[in-house]
């Protein structure tokens, strides 16, 4: 078996059915090995390497499997750097493969061959593992180590840069079966067994008056969504989430939206009123200097469960207990335990307070954009999923999603916030789910990877694109208004930013029936938001003060 055949064989064994990239001379032999196994894994030629990277992220995010993207050396792989960085910050397991020609690292000239650079070193800080592979004897051990690291502990991307001279070299059977040294990092399993951890958490909840569960994207793929909703129904405890995990418990009567500086108003109210916060799979990544969240959280009893021990090194509360373990193991154990028990630890009065807050505030902050998106969401197929881009469009969409009690899955850029990533991500999500995908994107982000409309048309993909067009970069404009006294630069047609005729573009790509343009007034700002220094529930625009005080006293 050759090196290229071994790599593809290992990838297929991992259950990967689709991969994404753009060819180049140094990786052609890998592509031929892919082509020889096209009945088992399908390579997809995108029109830009960046989009291939984002598609691999979407595939990993929606499937829970390892994503796989490839690119040629030099500008080919450097075009994927944004996708690699996003995979790292979003904790997505993606394998990036490239190759190099002859290199002489000891030579003092700037570069020996055109397009040559040491990519493995360049991405070291945005991957869990990166390596150059120059000898066929190292392939089996290094490749398997990379895949294991990507998929275990706190997941993330890995990059392998192969010497193009070894693709056709033979790998001995003994090398193929070589054991891998387990250097998995960032997964320190808590010493206590899971039953003891669950007993301690249950006891804390039983003594609390207003316990609240805070979930994050670390719960994605822990169990099915149906099982999560069933779990919530059995526990009968109020639950809030990060915006990036708003879809995991949507539809449950015990889910009360997502928190944050642009969160749902009643969600922030509920968070402020809890006395015990149990955070699982959520980084709680607010600034330690936050004058809104830090003081309030510091007063609470806090239980944090995270797979990454370094995340738990941040002390967030005066009364804090941390457990370094896999949220998936915890959730599966809770599910098994509760499914055998008919008892629950319901706090009826606390649930009544949460319901009252939601009832009184559910219609707040629903402006033009949110209402229009609500109508759009209500008319979509039951089997579709959503992919969000970055900007005001995603915040408006997420608010509408919560308002409509939508139950569809949502995939988005969370921590890294990559503008223009959603079309590529939508392509990857489609190949992971084989169901309709609806891409929500702003007029600016749409233009970043517009070339992939050709891919969508060419392969007849059931991807709809909704462009929220306010003819400006409104999020930046609001920053300039608030922080720089309205000195506007590059945000609208008067100072450098313009939008094209999107209808003509959709017609040119023969996608008139799949691209929708939702026009929003240029002056429509993003609300609600939390000004610096305000209590987390006192969001802008401020609601009637009498109503606020009454709700705040519940």
Coordinates of C-alpha atoms in Angstrom, one line a residue:
X1 CA 0.0 0.0 0.0
X2 CA 1.4 3.4 -0.9
X3 CA 1.4 6.5 1.4
X4 CA -1.5 8.1 -0.5
X5 CA -3.5 4.9 -0.5
X6 CA -2.9 4.5 3.2
X7 CA -4.0 8.1 4.0
X8 CA -7.3 7.7 2.1
X9 CA -7.9 4.2 3.6
X10 CA -7.5 5.6 7.1
X11 CA -9.8 8.5 6.4
X12 CA -12.5 6.1 5.1
X13 CA -12.2 3.9 8.2
X14 CA -13.0 7.0 10.3
X15 CA -16.4 7.2 8.5
X16 CA -15.7 10.3 6.5
X17 CA -17.8 10.3 3.3
X18 CA -17.0 13.8 1.9
X19 CA -14.0 16.0 1.6
X20 CA -13.3 19.4 0.1
X21 CA -10.4 21.1 -1.7
X22 CA -8.7 22.5 -4.7
X23 CA -6.0 20.5 -6.5
X24 CA -2.4 21.4 -7.1
X25 CA 0.7 19.6 -8.4
X26 CA 2.1 18.4 -5.1
X27 CA -1.2 16.7 -4.0
X28 CA -2.4 15.2 -7.3
X29 CA -1.3 11.7 -6.3
X30 CA -3.4 12.0 -3.1
X31 CA -6.4 13.0 -5.3
X32 CA -5.8 10.0 -7.6
X33 CA -6.0 7.8 -4.5
X34 CA -9.2 9.6 -3.6
X35 CA -10.6 9.0 -7.0
X36 CA -9.8 5.3 -6.8
X37 CA -12.2 5.2 -3.7
X38 CA -14.8 7.6 -5.0
X39 CA -17.6 5.0 -4.2
X40 CA -16.7 5.4 -0.5
X41 CA -15.6 9.0 -0.2
X42 CA -16.4 11.9 -2.5
X43 CA -14.0 14.8 -3.1
X44 CA -15.7 18.2 -3.8
X45 CA -14.0 20.8 -5.9
X46 CA -14.8 24.2 -4.6
X47 CA -13.9 27.4 -6.3
X48 CA -11.6 28.7 -3.5
X49 CA -9.6 27.0 -0.9
X50 CA -11.0 29.1 1.9
X51 CA -14.5 27.8 1.1
X52 CA -13.2 24.2 1.1
X53 CA -11.9 24.8 4.6
X54 CA -15.3 26.3 5.7
X55 CA -17.1 23.4 4.1
X56 CA -15.0 20.9 6.1
X57 CA -15.9 22.8 9.2
X58 CA -19.6 22.6 8.4
X59 CA -19.3 18.9 7.7
X60 CA -17.6 18.4 11.1
X61 CA -20.0 20.6 12.9
X62 CA -23.1 18.9 11.6
X63 CA -21.9 15.3 11.5
X64 CA -19.7 15.1 14.6
X65 CA -17.1 13.3 12.5
X66 CA -13.7 14.5 11.4
X67 CA -13.8 17.0 8.6
X68 CA -11.2 16.8 5.9
X69 CA -9.9 19.5 3.6
X70 CA -6.9 19.5 1.3
X71 CA -4.9 22.2 -0.7
X72 CA -1.7 22.6 -2.6
X73 CA 1.3 24.3 -1.2
X74 CA 1.9 28.0 -0.8
X75 CA -1.2 30.2 -1.5
X76 CA -3.4 27.1 -1.7
X77 CA -3.0 26.1 1.9
X78 CA -2.5 29.7 3.2
X79 CA -6.0 30.5 1.8
X80 CA -7.2 28.0 4.4
X81 CA -5.7 29.7 7.4
X82 CA -8.9 31.5 8.4
X83 CA -10.8 28.2 8.3
X84 CA -8.0 26.5 10.4
X85 CA -8.1 29.3 13.0
X86 CA -11.9 29.1 13.2
X87 CA -11.8 25.4 13.6
X88 CA -9.4 25.9 16.5
X89 CA -11.5 28.5 18.3
X90 CA -14.7 26.6 17.6
X91 CA -13.2 23.3 18.8
X92 CA -14.1 21.5 15.5
X93 CA -12.2 18.4 14.5
X94 CA -10.9 19.0 11.0
X95 CA -7.9 17.4 9.2
X96 CA -6.1 19.7 6.8
X97 CA -3.6 18.1 4.4
X98 CA -1.1 19.8 2.1
X99 CA 2.2 18.8 0.6
X100 CA 5.6 20.4 -0.1
X101 CA 8.4 19.9 -2.6
X102 CA 12.1 20.0 -1.8
X103 CA 13.0 22.2 1.1
X104 CA 16.2 23.1 2.8
X105 CA 15.5 24.7 6.2
X106 CA 19.1 25.4 6.9
X107 CA 19.6 27.5 3.8
X108 CA 19.6 31.2 4.7
X109 CA 17.9 32.4 1.5
X110 CA 14.3 33.5 1.9
X111 CA 13.0 30.5 0.1
X112 CA 14.5 27.7 -2.0
X113 CA 11.6 26.8 -4.2
X114 CA 8.6 28.9 -5.3
X115 CA 5.5 28.6 -3.0
X116 CA 7.5 26.8 -0.4
X117 CA 7.0 27.6 3.3
X118 CA 7.0 25.7 6.5
X119 CA 3.2 25.6 7.0
X120 CA 3.4 23.2 10.0
X121 CA 5.3 25.9 12.0
X122 CA 3.0 28.7 10.8
X123 CA -0.2 27.1 12.1
X124 CA 1.3 25.6 15.3
X125 CA -0.6 28.1 17.5
X126 CA -4.0 27.5 15.8
X127 CA -4.0 23.7 15.7
X128 CA -3.9 20.9 18.2
X129 CA -1.2 19.3 16.2
X130 CA 0.8 20.0 13.1
X131 CA 3.7 18.2 11.5
X132 CA 5.8 17.8 8.4
X133 CA 6.0 14.2 7.2
X134 CA 9.1 13.6 5.1
X135 CA 9.6 9.8 5.5
X136 CA 7.2 7.0 4.7
X137 CA 8.3 5.3 7.9
X138 CA 6.6 8.1 9.9
X139 CA 3.3 8.2 8.1
X140 CA 1.3 5.6 10.0
X141 CA 2.2 6.8 13.5
X142 CA 2.0 10.6 12.8
X143 CA -1.2 10.4 10.8
X144 CA -3.0 8.3 13.4
X145 CA -1.8 10.5 16.2
X146 CA -3.1 13.6 14.4
X147 CA -6.6 12.1 13.9
X148 CA -6.7 10.9 17.5
X149 CA -5.8 14.4 18.8
X150 CA -8.4 16.0 16.6
X151 CA -11.2 13.8 17.8
X152 CA -10.4 13.5 21.6
X153 CA -10.4 15.8 24.5
X154 CA -11.3 19.3 23.5
X155 CA -11.6 18.7 19.7
X156 CA -9.8 20.8 17.2
X157 CA -8.0 21.0 13.8
X158 CA -4.7 19.3 12.9
X159 CA -2.5 19.9 9.8
X160 CA -0.2 17.5 8.1
X161 CA 2.3 18.7 5.4
X162 CA 3.6 15.7 3.4
X163 CA 6.6 15.6 1.2
X164 CA 5.3 15.1 -2.3
X165 CA 8.1 12.7 -2.9
X166 CA 6.6 10.0 -0.6
X167 CA 3.1 9.7 -2.0
X168 CA 3.9 6.6 -4.0
X169 CA 6.3 5.1 -1.5
X170 CA 5.3 1.8 0.0
X171 CA 4.3 1.5 3.7
X172 CA 5.2 -1.8 5.3
X173 CA 2.4 -3.8 7.0
X174 CA 4.4 -3.5 10.3
X175 CA 4.4 0.3 9.9
X176 CA 0.6 0.3 9.3
X177 CA 0.0 -1.5 12.5
X178 CA 2.4 0.5 14.6
X179 CA 0.9 1.6 17.9
X180 CA 0.5 5.3 18.5
X181 CA 1.9 7.0 21.6
X182 CA -1.1 8.5 23.3
X183 CA -0.2 12.2 23.7
X184 CA -3.7 13.4 23.8
X185 CA -3.7 16.9 25.4
X186 CA -6.3 18.9 27.2
X187 CA -8.4 16.0 28.5
X188 CA -7.7 15.6 32.2
X189 CA -10.5 13.3 33.4
X190 CA -11.6 14.2 36.9
X191 CA -10.5 11.6 39.5
X192 CA -13.9 11.2 41.1
X193 CA -16.2 8.8 39.3
X194 CA -19.2 10.1 37.4
X195 CA -21.7 8.8 39.9
X196 CA -20.1 10.9 42.7
X197 CA -20.0 14.0 40.5
X198 CA -23.7 13.6 39.7
X199 CA -24.6 13.0 43.3
X200 CA -22.8 16.2 44.3
X201 CA -24.5 18.3 41.6
X202 CA -27.9 16.8 42.4
X203 CA -27.4 17.7 46.1
X204 CA -26.4 21.3 45.3
X205 CA -29.5 21.6 43.1
X206 CA -31.8 20.3 45.8
X207 CA -30.5 22.8 48.3
X208 CA -30.7 25.8 45.9
X209 CA -33.9 27.9 45.6
X210 CA -33.3 29.0 42.1
X211 CA -31.0 26.6 40.2
X212 CA -30.3 27.2 36.6
X213 CA -28.5 25.1 33.9
X214 CA -26.3 26.9 31.4
X215 CA -25.4 24.8 28.4
X216 CA -22.9 25.4 25.6
X217 CA -21.9 23.9 22.3
X218 CA -19.8 21.3 24.1
X219 CA -23.1 19.4 24.4
X220 CA -23.5 19.1 20.6
X221 CA -23.5 15.4 19.6
X222 CA -23.4 14.4 23.3
X223 CA -26.8 12.7 22.7
X224 CA -29.5 13.3 20.1
X225 CA -31.6 16.5 20.3
X226 CA -34.7 14.4 21.1
X227 CA -32.9 12.9 24.1
X228 CA -31.7 16.3 25.3
X229 CA -35.3 17.6 25.2
X230 CA -36.5 14.4 27.0
X231 CA -33.8 15.0 29.6
X232 CA -35.0 18.5 30.2
X233 CA -38.6 17.3 30.5
X234 CA -37.5 14.8 33.2
X235 CA -35.3 17.2 35.2
X236 CA -37.9 20.1 35.0
X237 CA -35.2 22.7 35.7
X238 CA -34.9 26.0 33.8
X239 CA -32.2 26.0 31.1
X240 CA -30.5 28.8 29.2
X241 CA -27.7 28.6 26.7
X242 CA -25.0 30.4 24.8
X243 CA -26.2 31.8 21.4
X244 CA -24.1 29.2 19.6
X245 CA -26.1 26.4 21.2
X246 CA -29.6 27.9 21.0
X247 CA -30.8 25.0 18.8
X248 CA -29.9 22.2 21.2
X249 CA -32.9 22.5 23.4
X250 CA -35.2 24.6 21.3
X251 CA -38.8 23.5 21.6
X252 CA -38.4 22.4 25.2
X253 CA -40.7 24.2 27.6
X254 CA -37.8 24.4 30.1
X255 CA -35.5 26.2 27.7
X256 CA -35.5 30.0 28.2
X257 CA -33.3 31.3 25.4
X258 CA -29.7 32.4 25.1
X259 CA -27.8 34.9 27.3
X260 CA -25.2 37.5 26.4
X261 CA -24.7 41.2 25.7
X262 CA -26.9 40.7 22.6
X263 CA -28.9 37.9 24.2
X264 CA -32.6 37.5 24.9
X265 CA -33.8 40.0 27.5
X266 CA -35.7 37.4 29.6
X267 CA -32.8 35.0 29.4
X268 CA -30.5 37.6 31.0
X269 CA -33.2 38.3 33.6
X270 CA -33.4 34.7 34.6
X271 CA -29.6 34.4 34.8
X272 CA -29.5 37.4 37.1
X273 CA -32.1 35.8 39.5
X274 CA -30.6 32.4 39.8
X275 CA -28.7 31.4 43.0
X276 CA -27.0 28.3 41.6
X277 CA -25.6 28.1 38.1
X278 CA -24.6 24.8 36.7
X279 CA -22.5 25.4 33.5
X280 CA -21.8 22.4 31.3
X281 CA -19.9 22.6 28.0
X282 CA -20.0 26.4 28.1
X283 CA -16.8 28.4 28.4
X284 CA -18.5 31.3 30.2
X285 CA -16.2 33.4 28.1
X286 CA -17.2 36.9 29.3
X287 CA -14.4 39.3 30.0
X288 CA -13.1 39.0 33.6
X289 CA -13.3 42.8 33.7
X290 CA -17.0 42.8 32.7
X291 CA -18.8 45.2 35.0
X292 CA -22.1 43.5 33.9
X293 CA -21.6 39.8 34.2
X294 CA -18.5 39.3 36.4
X295 CA -20.0 40.9 39.7
X296 CA -23.3 39.0 39.3
X297 CA -21.7 35.6 38.6
X298 CA -19.2 36.1 41.4
X299 CA -22.0 36.1 43.9
X300 CA -23.6 32.9 42.8
X301 CA -22.9 29.3 43.7
X302 CA -21.2 28.0 40.5
X303 CA -20.6 24.5 39.2
X304 CA -18.6 24.3 36.0
X305 CA -18.1 21.2 33.9
X306 CA -15.6 21.5 31.0
X307 CA -13.3 19.1 29.1
X308 CA -10.5 21.6 29.0
X309 CA -8.7 22.0 32.3
X310 CA -7.2 25.3 31.3
X311 CA -10.7 26.8 31.0
X312 CA -11.4 25.9 34.6
X313 CA -8.3 27.7 35.8
X314 CA -10.2 31.0 35.6
X315 CA -11.9 31.6 39.0
X316 CA -15.3 33.1 38.3
X317 CA -17.1 32.8 41.6
X318 CA -16.4 33.0 45.4
X319 CA -18.3 29.7 45.7
X320 CA -17.2 27.6 42.7
X321 CA -16.8 23.9 42.1
X322 CA -15.2 22.6 38.9
X323 CA -15.1 19.2 37.2
X324 CA -12.8 18.5 34.3
X325 CA -14.6 15.8 32.3
X326 CA -16.3 15.2 29.1
X327 CA -19.8 16.8 28.9
X328 CA -20.8 13.9 26.6
X329 CA -20.1 11.4 29.4
X330 CA -22.0 13.5 32.0
X331 CA -25.1 14.0 29.8
X332 CA -25.2 10.3 28.8
X333 CA -24.9 9.3 32.4
X334 CA -27.6 11.7 33.5
X335 CA -29.9 10.4 30.7
X336 CA -29.4 6.8 31.8
X337 CA -30.0 7.7 35.5
X338 CA -33.1 9.8 35.0
X339 CA -34.7 7.4 32.5
X340 CA -34.8 4.9 35.3
X341 CA -36.3 7.3 37.8
X342 CA -39.7 8.9 38.0
X343 CA -38.6 11.6 40.5
X344 CA -37.5 15.1 39.7
X345 CA -36.2 18.1 41.6
X346 CA -38.7 20.6 40.3
X347 CA -38.7 24.1 41.9
X348 CA -42.3 25.1 41.0
X349 CA -42.1 28.7 42.3
X350 CA -38.8 29.3 40.4
X351 CA -40.3 27.9 37.2
X352 CA -43.3 30.2 37.6
X353 CA -40.9 33.2 37.8
X354 CA -39.1 32.1 34.6
X355 CA -42.4 31.7 32.8
X356 CA -43.6 35.1 34.0
X357 CA -40.4 36.8 32.8
X358 CA -40.7 35.2 29.4
X359 CA -44.4 36.0 29.1
X360 CA -43.9 39.7 29.9
X361 CA -40.8 40.1 27.7
X362 CA -41.2 37.8 24.8
X363 CA -42.5 40.6 22.5
X364 CA -39.7 43.1 23.5
X365 CA -37.0 44.0 21.0
X366 CA -38.8 42.6 17.9
X367 CA -38.1 45.2 15.3
X368 CA -38.5 45.2 11.5
X369 CA -35.7 42.7 10.8
X370 CA -36.7 40.2 13.5
X371 CA -40.4 40.3 12.4
X372 CA -39.5 39.8 8.8
X373 CA -37.2 36.8 9.6
X374 CA -39.9 35.3 11.8
X375 CA -42.2 35.2 8.8
X376 CA -39.4 33.6 6.7
X377 CA -38.6 30.9 9.3
X378 CA -42.3 30.0 9.6
X379 CA -42.5 29.1 5.9
X380 CA -39.5 26.7 5.8
X381 CA -39.5 22.9 5.5
X382 CA -39.4 20.8 8.7
X383 CA -36.2 19.0 7.6
X384 CA -34.2 22.1 6.8
X385 CA -31.3 23.5 8.9
X386 CA -29.9 27.0 9.2
X387 CA -26.4 28.3 8.8
X388 CA -25.6 31.8 10.0
X389 CA -23.0 34.2 8.8
X390 CA -21.5 37.0 11.0
X391 CA -22.9 40.5 11.6
X392 CA -26.3 42.0 12.6
X393 CA -28.0 39.3 10.3
X394 CA -27.1 36.5 12.7
X395 CA -28.3 38.3 15.8
X396 CA -31.6 39.2 14.2
X397 CA -32.0 35.7 13.0
X398 CA -31.2 34.2 16.4
X399 CA -33.7 36.4 18.0
X400 CA -36.4 35.4 15.4
X401 CA -35.4 31.8 15.9
X402 CA -36.1 32.0 19.7
X403 CA -39.3 34.1 19.1
X404 CA -40.8 31.5 16.7
X405 CA -39.9 28.6 19.0
X406 CA -38.1 27.0 16.0
X407 CA -36.8 23.5 16.4
X408 CA -34.4 23.3 13.4
X409 CA -30.6 22.9 13.8
X410 CA -28.5 26.0 13.5
X411 CA -24.8 26.1 12.7
X412 CA -22.7 29.3 13.0
X413 CA -19.4 30.9 13.6
X414 CA -19.2 31.6 17.4
X415 CA -15.9 32.6 18.9
X416 CA -13.8 33.5 15.8
X417 CA -16.6 35.3 13.9
X418 CA -15.5 34.8 10.3
X419 CA -17.4 37.1 8.0
X420 CA -18.4 35.3 4.7
X421 CA -17.9 31.7 6.1
X422 CA -21.6 30.6 5.9
X423 CA -21.8 29.7 2.2
X424 CA -18.9 27.2 2.5
X425 CA -20.3 26.0 5.9
X426 CA -23.7 25.5 4.3
X427 CA -22.1 23.3 1.6
X428 CA -20.5 21.1 4.3
X429 CA -23.6 20.9 6.4
X430 CA -25.6 19.7 3.3
X431 CA -23.1 16.8 2.7
X432 CA -23.3 15.9 6.4
X433 CA -27.1 15.9 6.6
X434 CA -28.4 15.5 2.9
X435 CA -31.3 17.8 3.8
X436 CA -32.1 21.4 2.8
X437 CA -29.9 24.1 4.2
X438 CA -30.8 27.7 4.6
X439 CA -27.9 30.2 4.7
X440 CA -28.6 33.5 6.5
X441 CA -26.1 36.1 5.4
X442 CA -25.6 39.9 5.2
X443 CA -25.0 42.0 2.1
X444 CA -21.3 42.3 3.0
X445 CA -20.6 38.7 3.9
X446 CA -22.4 37.4 0.8
X447 CA -19.7 39.0 -1.4
X448 CA -16.8 37.3 0.3
X449 CA -17.2 33.8 -1.3
X450 CA -19.8 34.6 -4.0
X451 CA -18.0 32.3 -6.4
X452 CA -19.4 29.2 -4.6
X453 CA -22.9 30.0 -6.1
X454 CA -21.5 28.3 -9.1
X455 CA -20.8 25.2 -7.0
X456 CA -24.4 25.2 -5.6
X457 CA -25.8 25.6 -9.1
X458 CA -23.5 23.0 -10.7
X459 CA -24.3 20.3 -8.2
X460 CA -28.0 21.3 -7.8
X461 CA -27.7 21.6 -4.0
X462 CA -30.8 22.4 -2.0
X463 CA -29.3 25.4 -0.4
X464 CA -31.3 28.6 0.0
X465 CA -29.6 31.9 0.7
X466 CA -31.4 34.7 2.4
X467 CA -29.5 38.0 2.1
X468 CA -30.4 40.6 4.8
X469 CA -29.6 43.8 2.8
X470 CA -29.4 47.0 4.7
X471 CA -27.0 48.6 2.2
X472 CA -24.4 49.1 4.9
X473 CA -22.1 47.5 7.4
X474 CA -24.4 48.5 10.3
X475 CA -22.6 46.7 13.1
X476 CA -19.4 48.7 12.3
X477 CA -21.4 51.8 11.8
X478 CA -22.9 51.5 15.3
X479 CA -19.5 51.0 16.8
X480 CA -18.3 54.2 15.0
X481 CA -21.3 56.1 16.2
X482 CA -20.9 55.0 19.8
X483 CA -17.1 55.0 20.2
X484 CA -16.0 57.7 17.7
X485 CA -18.8 60.2 17.7
X486 CA -20.2 59.2 14.4
X487 CA -17.1 59.5 12.3
X488 CA -18.1 57.0 9.7
X489 CA -15.5 55.2 7.6
X490 CA -16.2 52.4 5.0
X491 CA -19.7 51.6 6.2
X492 CA -22.1 53.0 3.6
X493 CA -22.3 54.5 0.1
X494 CA -21.3 57.9 1.4
X495 CA -17.9 56.8 2.6
X496 CA -16.8 53.8 0.6
X497 CA -19.2 50.8 0.9
X498 CA -21.8 49.9 -1.7
X499 CA -23.8 46.8 -2.6
X500 CA -24.4 45.2 -6.0
X501 CA -27.6 44.2 -7.7
X502 CA -28.2 40.9 -5.9
X503 CA -31.1 40.0 -8.2
X504 CA -28.9 40.2 -11.2
X505 CA -26.3 38.1 -9.5
X506 CA -28.8 35.4 -8.6
X507 CA -29.9 35.4 -12.2
X508 CA -26.4 35.1 -13.6
X509 CA -25.8 32.0 -11.4
X510 CA -29.2 30.6 -12.3
X511 CA -30.3 30.6 -8.7
X512 CA -33.2 33.0 -8.8
X513 CA -35.4 30.5 -7.0
X514 CA -32.9 29.9 -4.2
X515 CA -31.6 33.4 -3.3
X516 CA -33.9 35.7 -1.4
X517 CA -33.2 39.4 -0.6
X518 CA -34.7 40.8 2.6
X519 CA -34.3 44.5 2.6
X520 CA -33.9 46.2 6.0
X521 CA -33.8 49.9 6.7
X522 CA -30.3 51.3 6.8
X523 CA -31.0 53.0 10.1
X524 CA -32.2 49.9 11.8
X525 CA -29.7 49.2 14.6
X526 CA -29.1 46.0 16.5
X527 CA -31.2 45.6 19.7
X528 CA -31.2 44.6 22.4
X529 CA -27.7 45.2 23.6
X530 CA -26.1 45.6 27.0
X531 CA -24.1 48.9 27.5
X532 CA -21.0 48.6 29.5
X533 CA -21.6 48.8 33.2
X534 CA -25.3 48.0 33.2
X535 CA -26.7 45.1 35.1
X536 CA -27.0 42.1 32.8
X537 CA -30.8 42.3 32.6
X538 CA -31.0 46.1 32.1
X539 CA -30.6 46.1 28.3
X540 CA -30.9 48.8 25.8
X541 CA -33.4 50.1 24.8
X542 CA -34.6 50.3 28.4
X543 CA -38.1 49.0 29.0
X544 CA -40.6 51.0 31.1
X545 CA -39.0 51.6 34.5
X546 CA -42.0 50.6 36.5
X547 CA -42.2 47.4 34.5
X548 CA -38.5 46.8 34.9
X549 CA -38.6 47.3 38.7
X550 CA -41.6 44.9 39.0
X551 CA -39.9 42.2 37.0
X552 CA -36.6 42.7 38.8
X553 CA -38.4 42.1 42.2
X554 CA -39.8 38.7 41.1

